[in-house]
PDB file of C-alpha atoms and ligand atoms in Angstrom:
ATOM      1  CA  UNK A  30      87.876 113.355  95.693  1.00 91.00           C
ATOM      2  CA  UNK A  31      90.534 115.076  94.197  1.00 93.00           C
ATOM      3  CA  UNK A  32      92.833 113.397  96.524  1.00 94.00           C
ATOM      4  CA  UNK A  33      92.380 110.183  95.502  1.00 95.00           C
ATOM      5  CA  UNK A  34      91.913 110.882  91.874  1.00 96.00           C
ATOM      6  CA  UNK A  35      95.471 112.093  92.532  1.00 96.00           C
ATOM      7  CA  UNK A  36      96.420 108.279  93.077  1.00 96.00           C
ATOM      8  CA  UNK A  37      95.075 107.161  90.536  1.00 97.00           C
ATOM      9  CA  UNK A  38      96.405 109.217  87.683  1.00 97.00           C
ATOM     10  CA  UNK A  39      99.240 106.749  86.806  1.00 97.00           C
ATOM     11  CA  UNK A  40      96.699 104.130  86.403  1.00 97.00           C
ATOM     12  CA  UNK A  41      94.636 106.003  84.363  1.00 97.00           C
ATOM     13  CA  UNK A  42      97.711 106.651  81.733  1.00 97.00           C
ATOM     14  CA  UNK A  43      98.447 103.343  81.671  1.00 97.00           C
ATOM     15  CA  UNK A  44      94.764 102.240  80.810  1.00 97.00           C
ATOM     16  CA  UNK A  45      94.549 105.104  78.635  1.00 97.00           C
ATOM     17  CA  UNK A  46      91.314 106.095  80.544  1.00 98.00           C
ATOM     18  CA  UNK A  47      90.232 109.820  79.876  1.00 97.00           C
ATOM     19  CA  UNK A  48      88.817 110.851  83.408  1.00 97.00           C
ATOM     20  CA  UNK A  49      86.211 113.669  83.544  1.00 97.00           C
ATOM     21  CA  UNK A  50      85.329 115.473  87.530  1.00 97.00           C
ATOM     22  CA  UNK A  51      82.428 116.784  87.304  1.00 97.00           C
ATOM     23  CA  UNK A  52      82.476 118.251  90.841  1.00 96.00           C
ATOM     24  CA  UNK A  53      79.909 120.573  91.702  1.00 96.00           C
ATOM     25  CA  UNK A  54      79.801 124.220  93.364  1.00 93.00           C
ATOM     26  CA  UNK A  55      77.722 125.226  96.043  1.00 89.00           C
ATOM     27  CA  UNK A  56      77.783 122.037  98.288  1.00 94.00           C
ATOM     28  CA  UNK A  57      76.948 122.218 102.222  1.00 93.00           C
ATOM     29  CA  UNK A  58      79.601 121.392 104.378  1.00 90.00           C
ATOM     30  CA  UNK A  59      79.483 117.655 105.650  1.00 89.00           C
ATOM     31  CA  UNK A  60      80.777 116.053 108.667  1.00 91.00           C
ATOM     32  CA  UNK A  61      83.032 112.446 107.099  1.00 92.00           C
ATOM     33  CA  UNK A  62      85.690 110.546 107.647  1.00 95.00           C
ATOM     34  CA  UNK A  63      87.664 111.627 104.936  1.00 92.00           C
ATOM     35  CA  UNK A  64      89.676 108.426 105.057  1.00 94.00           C
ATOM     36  CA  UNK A  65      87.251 106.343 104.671  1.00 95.00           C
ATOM     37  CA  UNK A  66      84.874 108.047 102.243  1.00 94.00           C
ATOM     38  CA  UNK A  67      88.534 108.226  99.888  1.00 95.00           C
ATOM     39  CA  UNK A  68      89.327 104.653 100.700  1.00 95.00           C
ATOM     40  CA  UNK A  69      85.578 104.135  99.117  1.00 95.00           C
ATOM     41  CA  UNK A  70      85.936 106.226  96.063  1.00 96.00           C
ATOM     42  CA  UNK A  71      89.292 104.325  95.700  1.00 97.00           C
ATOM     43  CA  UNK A  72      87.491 101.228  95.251  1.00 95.00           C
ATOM     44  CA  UNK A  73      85.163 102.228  92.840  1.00 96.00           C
ATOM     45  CA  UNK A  74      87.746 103.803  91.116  1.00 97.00           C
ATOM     46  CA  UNK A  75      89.480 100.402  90.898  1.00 96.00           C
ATOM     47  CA  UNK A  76      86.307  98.683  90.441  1.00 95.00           C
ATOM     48  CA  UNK A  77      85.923 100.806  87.125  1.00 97.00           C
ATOM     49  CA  UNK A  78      89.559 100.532  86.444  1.00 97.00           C
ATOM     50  CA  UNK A  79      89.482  96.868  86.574  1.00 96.00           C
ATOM     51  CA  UNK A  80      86.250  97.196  83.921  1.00 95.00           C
ATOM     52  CA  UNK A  81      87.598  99.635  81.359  1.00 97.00           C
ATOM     53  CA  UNK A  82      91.030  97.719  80.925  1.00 95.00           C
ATOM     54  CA  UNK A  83      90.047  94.826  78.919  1.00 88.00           C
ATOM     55  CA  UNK A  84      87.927  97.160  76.271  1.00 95.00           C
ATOM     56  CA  UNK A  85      88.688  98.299  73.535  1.00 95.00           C
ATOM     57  CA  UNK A  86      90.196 101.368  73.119  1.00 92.00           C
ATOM     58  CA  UNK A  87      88.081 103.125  70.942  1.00 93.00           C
ATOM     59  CA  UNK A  88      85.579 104.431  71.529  1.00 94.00           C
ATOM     60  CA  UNK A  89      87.304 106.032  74.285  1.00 95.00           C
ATOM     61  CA  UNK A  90      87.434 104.677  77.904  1.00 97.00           C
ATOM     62  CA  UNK A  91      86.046 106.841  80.065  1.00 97.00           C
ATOM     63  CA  UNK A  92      85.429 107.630  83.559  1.00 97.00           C
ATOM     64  CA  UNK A  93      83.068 110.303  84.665  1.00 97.00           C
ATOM     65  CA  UNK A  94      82.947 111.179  88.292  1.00 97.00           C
ATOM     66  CA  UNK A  95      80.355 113.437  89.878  1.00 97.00           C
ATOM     67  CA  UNK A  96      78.915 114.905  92.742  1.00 95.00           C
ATOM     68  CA  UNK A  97      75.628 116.323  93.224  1.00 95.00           C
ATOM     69  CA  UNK A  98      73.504 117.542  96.424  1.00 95.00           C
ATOM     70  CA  UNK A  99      71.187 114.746  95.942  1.00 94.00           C
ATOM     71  CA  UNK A 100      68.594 116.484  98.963  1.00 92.00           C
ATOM     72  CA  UNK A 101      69.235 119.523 101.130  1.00 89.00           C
ATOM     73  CA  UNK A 102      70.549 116.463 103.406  1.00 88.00           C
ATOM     74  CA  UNK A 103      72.781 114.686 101.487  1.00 92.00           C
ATOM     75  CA  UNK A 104      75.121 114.553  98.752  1.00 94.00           C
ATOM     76  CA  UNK A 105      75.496 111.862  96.118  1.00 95.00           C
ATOM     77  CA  UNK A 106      78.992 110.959  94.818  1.00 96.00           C
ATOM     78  CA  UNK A 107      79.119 108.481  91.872  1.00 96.00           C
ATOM     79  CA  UNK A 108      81.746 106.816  89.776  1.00 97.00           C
ATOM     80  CA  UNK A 109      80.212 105.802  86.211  1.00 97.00           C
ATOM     81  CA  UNK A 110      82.641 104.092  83.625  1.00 97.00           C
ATOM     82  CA  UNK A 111      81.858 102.873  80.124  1.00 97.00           C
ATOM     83  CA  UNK A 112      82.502  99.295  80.632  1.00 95.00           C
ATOM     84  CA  UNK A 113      80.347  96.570  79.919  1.00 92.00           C
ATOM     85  CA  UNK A 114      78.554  97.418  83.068  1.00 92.00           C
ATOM     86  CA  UNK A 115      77.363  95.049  85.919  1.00 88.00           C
ATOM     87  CA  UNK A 116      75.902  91.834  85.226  1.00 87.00           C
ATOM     88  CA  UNK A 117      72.469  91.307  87.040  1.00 88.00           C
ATOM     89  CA  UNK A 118      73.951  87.908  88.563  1.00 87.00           C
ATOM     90  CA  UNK A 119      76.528  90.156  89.979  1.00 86.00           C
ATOM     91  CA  UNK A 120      74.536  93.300  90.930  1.00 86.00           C
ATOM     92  CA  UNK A 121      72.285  90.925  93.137  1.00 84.00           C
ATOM     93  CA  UNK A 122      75.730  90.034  95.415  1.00 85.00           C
ATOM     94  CA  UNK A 123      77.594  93.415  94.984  1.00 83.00           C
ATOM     95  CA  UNK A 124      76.498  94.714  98.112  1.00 81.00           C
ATOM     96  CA  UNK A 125      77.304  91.703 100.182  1.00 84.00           C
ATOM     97  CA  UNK A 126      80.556  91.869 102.440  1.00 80.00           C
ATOM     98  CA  UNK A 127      83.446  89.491 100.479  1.00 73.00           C
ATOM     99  CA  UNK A 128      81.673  88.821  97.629  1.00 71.00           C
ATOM    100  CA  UNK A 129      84.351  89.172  94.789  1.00 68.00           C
ATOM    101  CA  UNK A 130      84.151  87.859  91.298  1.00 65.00           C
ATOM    102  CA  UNK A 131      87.346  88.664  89.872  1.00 63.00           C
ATOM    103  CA  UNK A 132      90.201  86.484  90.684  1.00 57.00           C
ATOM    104  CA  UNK A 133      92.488  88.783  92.001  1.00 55.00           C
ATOM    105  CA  UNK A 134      89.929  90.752  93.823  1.00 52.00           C
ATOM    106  CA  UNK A 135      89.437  91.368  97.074  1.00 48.00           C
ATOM    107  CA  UNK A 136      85.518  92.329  97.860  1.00 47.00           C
ATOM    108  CA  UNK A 137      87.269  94.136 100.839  1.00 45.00           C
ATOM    109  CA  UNK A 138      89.145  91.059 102.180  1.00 37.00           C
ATOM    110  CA  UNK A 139      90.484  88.279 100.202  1.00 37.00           C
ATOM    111  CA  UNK A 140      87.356  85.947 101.289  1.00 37.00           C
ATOM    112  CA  UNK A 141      84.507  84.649  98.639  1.00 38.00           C
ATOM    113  CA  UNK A 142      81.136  84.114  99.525  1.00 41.00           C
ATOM    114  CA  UNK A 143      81.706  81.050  96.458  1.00 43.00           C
ATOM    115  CA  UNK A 144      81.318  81.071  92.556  1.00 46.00           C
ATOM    116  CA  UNK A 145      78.768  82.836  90.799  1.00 42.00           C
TER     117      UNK A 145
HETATM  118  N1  LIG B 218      82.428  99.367  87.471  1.00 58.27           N
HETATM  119  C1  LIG B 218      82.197  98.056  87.334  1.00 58.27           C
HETATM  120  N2  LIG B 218      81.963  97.502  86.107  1.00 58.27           N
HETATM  121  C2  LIG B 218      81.737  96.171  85.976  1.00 58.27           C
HETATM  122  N3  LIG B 218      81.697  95.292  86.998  1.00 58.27           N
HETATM  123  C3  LIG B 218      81.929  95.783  88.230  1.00 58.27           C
HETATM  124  C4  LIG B 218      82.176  97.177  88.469  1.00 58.27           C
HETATM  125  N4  LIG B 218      82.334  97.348  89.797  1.00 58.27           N
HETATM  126  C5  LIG B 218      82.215  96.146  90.365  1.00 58.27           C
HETATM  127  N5  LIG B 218      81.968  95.198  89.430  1.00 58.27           N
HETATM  128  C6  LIG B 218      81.807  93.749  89.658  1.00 58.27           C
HETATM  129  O1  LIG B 218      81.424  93.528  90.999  1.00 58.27           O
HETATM  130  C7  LIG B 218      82.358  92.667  91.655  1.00 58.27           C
HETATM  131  C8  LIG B 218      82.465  93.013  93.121  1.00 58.27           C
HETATM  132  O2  LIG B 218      83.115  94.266  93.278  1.00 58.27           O
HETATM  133  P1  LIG B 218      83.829  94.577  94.645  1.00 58.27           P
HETATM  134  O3  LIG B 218      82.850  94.384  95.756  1.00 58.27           O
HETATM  135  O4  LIG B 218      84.487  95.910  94.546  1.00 58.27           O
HETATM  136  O5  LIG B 218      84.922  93.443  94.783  1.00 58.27           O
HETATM  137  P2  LIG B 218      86.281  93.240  93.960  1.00 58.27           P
HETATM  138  O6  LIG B 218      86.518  94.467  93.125  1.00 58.27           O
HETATM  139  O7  LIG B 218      87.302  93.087  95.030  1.00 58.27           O
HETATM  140  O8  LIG B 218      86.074  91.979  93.141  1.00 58.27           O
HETATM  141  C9  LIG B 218      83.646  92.869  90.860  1.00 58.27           C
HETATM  142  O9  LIG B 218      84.522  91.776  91.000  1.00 58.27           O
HETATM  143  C10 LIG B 218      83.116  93.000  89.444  1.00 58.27           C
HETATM  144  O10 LIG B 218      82.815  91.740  88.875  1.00 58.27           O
HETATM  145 MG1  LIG B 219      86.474  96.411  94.063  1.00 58.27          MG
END
């Protein structure tokens, strides 16, 4: 997580996003693909990115990203921003593979699955 935090720094100065990690202590060793599961928080980290950047700056753009063991099976990473937030037209799509809504997104691959 820090990782790809890491890549995103420049970003963040340029959108003048303040970015809290709210990492926490204590977790169990998991068995990932780290490449993946950073390739995923990448995204969201876009994703949030791509919401904070046409807000206004004040109040502050923010990004908070936590973790948390979420059972004694598995933990929760999550990537909240404070952008306008998903639209339930949007939220009902998200999780469909391609679905994109921004013009120059890419919903993984730069296919649509049609207008809103
Ligand atoms: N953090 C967010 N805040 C507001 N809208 C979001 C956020 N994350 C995703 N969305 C909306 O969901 C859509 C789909 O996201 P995603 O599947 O990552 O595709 P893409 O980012 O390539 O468009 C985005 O285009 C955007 O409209
Ligand atoms: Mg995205």
């Amino acid at each position: 997580m820090e990782d790809a935090v890491g890549l995103c720094a420049n970003d963040f100065k340029q959108n003048n996003i303040n970015l809290e990690l709210a990492l926490a202590t204590n977790l169990p060793e998991v068995t990932i693909d780290d490449v993946q599961i950073e390739q995923v928080l990448l995204n969201l980290i876009r994703n949030s990115i791509d919401a904070l950047k046409d807000m206004p700056q004040n109040p502050q753009r923010q990004i908070l990203i936590q973790t948390r063991l979420k059972n004694p099976f598995q933990i929760e990473m999550s990537v909240n921003d404070t952008g306008s937030g998903i639209g339930e037209a949007i939220k009902e799509k998200i999780l469909t593979p391609f679905f994109y809504h921004q013009t120059n997104g890419t919903g993984m691959a730069y296919l649509s699955a049609g207008p809103l």
